[in-house]
Short mmCIF file of C-alpha atoms and ligand atoms in Angstrom, two decimals:
data_model
loop_
_atom_site.label_atom_id
_atom_site.label_comp_id
_atom_site.label_asym_id
_atom_site.label_seq_id
_atom_site.Cartn_x
_atom_site.Cartn_y
_atom_site.Cartn_z
CA MET A 1 16.42 102.20 57.24
CA GLN A 2 16.77 98.67 58.36
CA THR A 3 20.01 98.24 60.72
CA LEU A 4 22.69 96.23 59.52
CA ASN A 5 23.90 93.48 61.69
CA ILE A 6 27.92 93.38 62.51
CA ILE A 7 28.19 90.75 59.84
CA ASP A 8 26.56 92.80 57.06
CA LYS A 9 28.19 95.83 57.89
CA ILE A 10 31.60 94.00 57.68
CA ASN A 11 30.49 92.68 54.44
CA LYS A 12 29.50 95.97 53.40
CA LEU A 13 33.03 97.88 54.16
CA LYS A 14 34.65 94.63 52.47
CA ARG A 15 33.02 95.19 49.30
CA GLN A 16 33.50 98.99 49.69
CA LYS A 17 36.97 99.37 50.48
CA ASN A 18 38.18 95.99 48.08
CA ALA A 19 39.26 94.40 51.64
CA VAL A 20 39.53 90.56 52.22
CA ILE A 21 39.82 88.86 55.63
CA LEU A 22 42.14 85.85 56.15
CA SER A 23 41.30 83.72 59.38
CA HIS A 24 43.54 80.94 60.90
CA PHE A 25 41.82 77.76 61.87
CA TYR A 26 42.38 78.72 65.54
CA GLN A 27 40.04 81.86 65.25
CA THR A 28 36.19 81.64 66.81
CA ASP A 29 33.42 79.75 64.53
CA ASP A 30 31.68 83.38 63.84
CA ILE A 31 35.21 84.83 62.28
CA GLN A 32 35.90 81.50 60.37
CA ASP A 33 32.59 81.85 58.75
CA ILE A 34 32.63 85.30 57.64
CA ALA A 35 36.47 85.15 56.37
CA ASP A 36 37.38 84.94 52.72
CA PHE A 37 39.87 82.08 53.09
CA VAL A 38 40.27 79.90 56.30
CA GLY A 39 43.68 78.01 56.47
CA ASP A 40 46.89 76.99 58.28
CA SER A 41 49.96 79.20 58.51
CA LEU A 42 51.33 77.77 55.35
CA ALA A 43 48.06 78.49 53.23
CA LEU A 44 47.59 81.84 54.72
CA ALA A 45 51.05 82.69 53.69
CA GLN A 46 50.35 81.61 50.32
CA GLU A 47 47.08 83.36 50.21
CA ALA A 48 48.55 86.84 51.15
CA ALA A 49 51.17 86.33 48.41
CA LYS A 50 48.81 86.19 45.73
CA SER A 51 46.06 88.75 47.23
CA SER A 52 45.22 91.22 45.24
CA ALA A 53 43.16 92.90 47.72
CA LYS A 54 43.68 96.56 49.03
CA ILE A 55 43.26 95.82 52.26
CA ILE A 56 43.88 92.32 54.18
CA VAL A 57 42.30 91.95 57.74
CA PHE A 58 44.49 89.30 59.48
CA ALA A 59 41.97 87.40 61.55
CA GLY A 60 45.33 85.59 63.36
CA VAL A 61 48.13 86.60 65.38
CA HIS A 62 51.01 89.36 65.10
CA PHE A 63 53.57 87.12 63.37
CA MET A 64 51.17 86.23 60.71
CA ALA A 65 50.09 89.33 59.72
CA GLU A 66 53.65 90.64 59.50
CA THR A 67 54.68 87.70 57.30
CA ALA A 68 51.46 88.81 55.16
CA LYS A 69 52.99 92.33 55.09
CA ILE A 70 56.29 91.02 54.31
CA ILE A 71 55.43 89.03 51.35
CA ASN A 72 52.99 91.29 49.94
CA PRO A 73 54.07 95.15 50.87
CA LYS A 74 51.62 96.47 48.25
CA SER A 75 48.48 95.52 50.51
CA LYS A 76 47.60 97.22 53.66
CA VAL A 77 47.48 94.48 56.39
CA LEU A 78 45.38 95.31 59.70
CA LEU A 79 45.06 93.35 62.94
CA PRO A 80 42.30 93.93 64.52
CA ASP A 81 44.08 93.43 67.91
CA MET A 82 47.46 94.79 68.19
CA ASP A 83 48.33 92.57 71.33
CA ALA A 84 47.50 89.40 69.86
CA GLY A 85 50.81 87.92 69.90
CA CYS A 86 51.90 84.50 70.60
CA SER A 87 54.09 82.84 73.69
CA LEU A 88 55.93 80.70 71.04
CA ALA A 89 57.19 83.96 69.40
CA ASP A 90 57.87 85.32 72.43
CA SER A 91 59.64 82.76 73.81
CA CYS A 92 62.67 83.92 71.20
CA PRO A 93 63.95 87.29 71.67
CA PRO A 94 66.27 88.41 68.91
CA LYS A 95 68.72 89.91 71.15
CA ASN A 96 69.04 86.66 72.96
CA PHE A 97 68.83 84.67 69.28
CA LYS A 98 71.63 86.56 67.84
CA ILE A 99 73.94 85.54 70.87
CA PHE A 100 72.75 81.84 70.65
CA LYS A 101 73.41 82.17 67.04
CA GLU A 102 76.98 83.05 67.19
CA GLN A 103 77.78 79.90 69.40
CA TYR A 104 77.21 77.95 66.11
CA PRO A 105 78.78 79.28 63.49
CA ASN A 106 78.72 77.63 60.15
CA HIS A 107 74.97 76.48 60.91
CA LEU A 108 72.02 77.40 58.55
CA VAL A 109 69.10 78.89 60.27
CA ILE A 110 65.63 77.18 59.89
CA SER A 111 63.19 79.10 61.83
CA TYR A 112 59.34 78.03 62.00
CA ILE A 113 57.16 80.67 61.02
CA ASN A 114 55.84 81.00 64.45
CA CYS A 115 58.43 84.13 65.14
CA SER A 116 59.08 87.36 64.71
CA ALA A 117 60.00 89.30 61.64
CA GLU A 118 63.55 89.82 63.38
CA ILE A 119 64.12 86.56 63.93
CA LYS A 120 63.37 86.00 60.32
CA THR A 121 66.00 88.43 59.34
CA MET A 122 68.40 85.95 61.07
CA THR A 123 66.91 82.83 59.35
CA ASP A 124 68.03 80.95 56.27
CA ILE A 125 64.63 79.29 55.63
CA VAL A 126 61.49 79.67 57.31
CA CYS A 127 59.18 76.87 57.61
CA THR A 128 55.71 75.75 58.79
CA SER A 129 54.39 72.50 60.44
CA SER A 130 52.96 71.42 57.00
CA ASN A 131 56.37 71.91 55.27
CA ALA A 132 59.08 71.36 58.43
CA LEU A 133 60.14 67.85 57.66
CA LYS A 134 60.36 68.64 53.21
CA ILE A 135 62.36 72.16 54.19
CA VAL A 136 64.64 70.20 56.50
CA ASN A 137 65.03 67.48 54.11
CA SER A 138 65.72 69.96 51.16
CA LEU A 139 69.33 70.53 52.96
CA PRO A 140 72.26 67.85 52.67
CA LYS A 141 72.08 65.19 55.13
CA ASP A 142 75.36 66.76 56.90
CA ALA A 143 74.29 70.21 56.61
CA LYS A 144 74.64 71.78 60.22
CA ILE A 145 71.28 73.35 61.29
CA ILE A 146 69.99 75.32 63.86
CA PHE A 147 66.26 75.21 64.51
CA ALA A 148 64.15 77.72 65.98
CA PRO A 149 61.87 78.58 68.04
CA ASP A 150 59.86 75.50 68.90
CA LYS A 151 61.80 72.47 70.50
CA ASN A 152 58.89 70.31 70.20
CA LEU A 153 58.40 70.39 66.35
CA GLY A 154 62.33 70.55 65.70
CA GLY A 155 62.55 67.35 68.40
CA TYR A 156 59.92 65.54 66.39
CA ILE A 157 61.66 66.53 62.84
CA ASN A 158 65.00 65.51 64.19
CA LYS A 159 63.41 62.23 65.18
CA ILE A 160 61.53 61.52 61.83
CA SER A 161 64.36 62.87 59.92
CA GLY A 162 67.57 61.18 61.96
CA ARG A 163 68.89 64.79 61.99
CA ASN A 164 70.65 66.17 64.82
CA MET A 165 69.76 70.02 64.76
CA VAL A 166 70.42 72.14 67.40
CA LEU A 167 67.22 73.10 69.13
CA TRP A 168 66.21 76.78 70.70
CA ASP A 169 64.38 76.08 73.55
CA GLY A 170 60.91 77.80 72.84
CA SER A 171 57.41 76.40 72.93
CA CYS A 172 53.70 76.84 72.40
CA ASP A 173 52.14 77.53 76.07
CA VAL A 174 48.84 76.38 74.58
CA HIS A 175 50.34 72.98 73.32
CA ASN A 176 53.21 72.60 75.40
CA ILE A 177 50.71 72.35 78.44
CA LEU A 178 48.72 69.22 76.82
CA GLU A 179 49.57 65.94 79.34
CA ALA A 180 50.76 62.64 78.15
CA GLU A 181 48.80 61.44 81.32
CA LYS A 182 45.24 62.79 80.47
CA ILE A 183 45.60 61.94 76.78
CA VAL A 184 46.04 58.11 78.18
CA GLU A 185 43.04 58.50 80.35
CA LEU A 186 41.13 59.31 77.36
CA LYS A 187 42.51 56.88 75.02
CA LEU A 188 41.22 54.16 77.28
CA LYS A 189 37.83 55.49 77.67
CA ASN A 190 37.90 55.73 74.05
CA THR A 191 39.44 52.93 72.78
CA ASP A 192 37.65 53.17 69.41
CA ALA A 193 39.00 56.82 68.98
CA LYS A 194 42.04 57.85 66.90
CA LEU A 195 44.58 60.32 68.55
CA ILE A 196 45.75 63.08 66.28
CA ALA A 197 48.42 65.68 67.35
CA HIS A 198 49.90 68.87 66.37
CA PRO A 199 53.85 68.70 66.53
CA GLU A 200 53.77 71.81 68.85
CA CYS A 201 52.74 69.31 71.60
CA GLN A 202 55.54 67.87 73.63
CA ALA A 203 57.37 64.52 72.47
CA ALA A 204 55.35 62.13 74.92
CA VAL A 205 52.07 63.18 73.36
CA LEU A 206 53.54 62.71 69.72
CA GLU A 207 54.70 59.35 70.50
CA LEU A 208 51.07 58.53 71.80
CA ALA A 209 49.54 59.70 68.63
CA ASP A 210 48.16 57.87 65.51
CA PHE A 211 48.73 60.84 63.39
CA VAL A 212 50.83 64.30 63.98
CA GLY A 213 50.35 67.03 61.34
CA SER A 214 49.67 70.77 60.85
CA THR A 215 46.48 71.98 61.45
CA SER A 216 45.33 71.36 57.66
CA ALA A 217 46.67 68.03 57.96
CA LEU A 218 44.91 67.13 60.93
CA LEU A 219 41.46 68.41 59.24
CA GLN A 220 42.47 66.30 56.35
CA TYR A 221 43.03 63.39 58.09
CA THR A 222 39.79 63.43 59.89
CA SER A 223 37.69 63.99 56.67
CA THR A 224 39.46 60.93 54.58
CA SER A 225 39.99 58.56 57.52
CA ASN A 226 37.09 55.64 57.57
CA PHE A 227 37.35 56.62 61.62
CA LYS A 228 34.78 57.76 63.28
CA LYS A 229 35.85 59.20 66.33
CA PHE A 230 39.18 61.41 67.20
CA ILE A 231 40.86 62.78 70.56
CA VAL A 232 42.38 65.82 69.21
CA ALA A 233 45.57 67.29 70.62
CA THR A 234 45.59 71.19 69.40
CA GLU A 235 43.49 74.39 69.81
CA SER A 236 39.93 73.87 69.75
CA GLY A 237 39.66 76.23 67.17
CA ILE A 238 40.15 73.35 64.44
CA LEU A 239 36.93 71.75 65.96
CA HIS A 240 34.64 74.05 63.74
CA GLN A 241 35.91 72.70 60.16
CA MET A 242 36.12 69.62 61.45
CA LYS A 243 32.37 69.11 62.47
CA LYS A 244 31.63 70.76 59.43
CA GLN A 245 33.28 68.96 57.26
CA ASN A 246 32.47 65.70 59.26
CA PRO A 247 28.67 66.19 60.70
CA THR A 248 28.69 62.55 61.75
CA LYS A 249 31.98 62.18 63.04
CA GLU A 250 32.81 62.42 67.04
CA PHE A 251 35.71 64.80 68.29
CA ILE A 252 37.27 65.09 71.65
CA ILE A 253 39.47 67.65 72.44
CA VAL A 254 42.01 66.94 74.87
CA PRO A 255 41.32 69.17 77.60
CA SER A 256 44.66 71.72 78.81
CA ASP A 257 44.22 70.86 82.76
CA LYS A 258 42.04 69.46 85.19
CA THR A 259 39.86 72.45 85.47
CA CYS A 260 39.60 73.44 81.99
CA SER A 261 37.51 71.48 79.36
CA CYS A 262 38.75 73.91 76.50
CA ASN A 263 41.81 74.35 74.73
CA ASP A 264 41.71 77.72 73.40
CA CYS A 265 44.74 80.18 72.30
CA PRO A 266 44.29 83.27 74.42
CA HIS A 267 45.98 85.28 71.68
CA MET A 268 44.28 84.00 68.83
CA LYS A 269 40.97 84.62 70.76
CA LYS A 270 41.82 88.01 71.34
CA ILE A 271 40.20 89.00 67.60
CA THR A 272 36.65 89.55 67.23
CA LEU A 273 33.91 90.28 64.76
CA LYS A 274 33.57 94.00 66.64
CA LYS A 275 37.23 94.26 66.41
CA ILE A 276 37.34 92.99 62.77
CA TYR A 277 34.61 95.92 61.88
CA ASN A 278 36.67 98.44 63.73
CA VAL A 279 39.97 98.33 61.86
CA LEU A 280 38.10 97.88 58.90
CA LEU A 281 36.06 101.03 59.18
CA ASN A 282 38.70 103.14 60.33
CA GLU A 283 41.82 101.11 58.71
CA SER A 284 43.78 100.99 62.13
CA ASN A 285 45.88 98.61 63.47
CA GLU A 286 48.42 98.60 60.19
CA ILE A 287 51.38 96.62 60.12
CA ILE A 288 54.21 98.81 59.25
CA LEU A 289 57.97 97.46 59.47
CA SER A 290 60.95 98.80 58.66
CA ASP A 291 62.66 98.86 54.93
CA PHE A 292 65.46 96.29 56.83
CA ILE A 293 62.66 93.99 58.04
CA MET A 294 61.07 94.02 55.10
CA LYS A 295 63.85 93.07 52.85
CA ASN A 296 65.70 90.79 55.40
CA ALA A 297 62.99 88.55 56.33
CA LEU A 298 61.59 88.11 52.82
CA LYS A 299 64.24 86.26 51.61
CA PRO A 300 63.77 83.17 53.85
CA ILE A 301 60.01 83.15 53.75
CA ASN A 302 60.48 83.17 49.52
CA ARG A 303 62.75 80.04 49.93
CA MET A 304 60.12 78.70 51.68
CA LEU A 305 57.41 79.35 49.20
CA GLU A 306 59.84 78.18 46.50
CA LEU A 307 60.28 74.92 48.07
CA SER A 308 56.44 74.25 49.09
P1 13P B 401 49.66 75.71 61.90
O1 13P B 401 48.63 76.67 61.44
O2 13P B 401 50.68 75.84 60.54
O3 13P B 401 49.50 74.19 61.94
O4 13P B 401 50.27 75.94 63.14
C1 13P B 401 49.57 76.20 64.43
C2 13P B 401 49.68 77.31 65.14
O5 13P B 401 50.05 77.36 66.27
C3 13P B 401 49.63 78.69 64.59
O6 13P B 401 49.64 79.57 65.44
FE1 SF4 B 402 51.48 81.10 69.30
FE2 SF4 B 402 50.72 78.29 70.69
FE3 SF4 B 402 49.09 80.53 70.38
FE4 SF4 B 402 49.78 79.07 67.85
S1 SF4 B 402 48.87 78.44 69.38
S2 SF4 B 402 49.36 81.34 67.88
S3 SF4 B 402 51.61 78.72 68.73
S4 SF4 B 402 50.57 80.94 71.56
#
């Protein structure tokens, strides 16, 4: 009998077990290509919410798999590597956040989805980079708001909305490291290119950008714009869809430092086809959350989904 390759084996198991693979744009090309759905954090949450699959294999990081489980408790949610965390989520430990929150009574909490489920239980509305402005603007102009955990996204929303939200001092190691100086150099060398940036980048980078948006918004911009060349300030995985949708356009990823020409999230890149196959086969690495978390983290996620 012919030996099946890993992709055929995964597809066979998916059919046998009524499973789907949801992948974030920051996954490697081979994973994006095998996935049933590829999207940004908001689209993945929406997809998980409406999925009727028995098993969801989440090709992404821990907080995304947790979110999928919370909004779709009937599905078994499997994360191919339990160590696929997130530096931004880790920058907001629940114990410290609880003390921080107590210093600001009468404040509503808006949390970026890149946080632990426990932080979500202390949150009024969750948001993603796709809908952060819309969520903030859904609250009265004089509302007192804490925004956590990303100070860069929070600062950017403060700037464009004219608000003064209190910001938790957290950031994403992958985006926060991108330097404005390096980008200015790239812009000078490529005067015909548009600079596009994810709002997790520092304010100095966002100020230089021609367009700021979530991964989906950046992808859409490159596909609908008449420009042919883009300097991309975000994680390198997004280039796969950008090149697929725009084979004649040129994309220059902003390098994270002088020694590295790539810009990879080490957590996202922990997921491999082999690990996807293993968790599907053994139904291992299941996300299990307490009843308290399931109930209390669902409310702010549902508020976000209603407002989106
Ligand atoms: P989006 O997918 O919402 O753009 O977020 C990017 C990110 O850092 C995911 O971890
Ligand atoms: Fe977290 Fe940053 Fe990686 Fe996104 S890119 S998963 S925010 S560490």
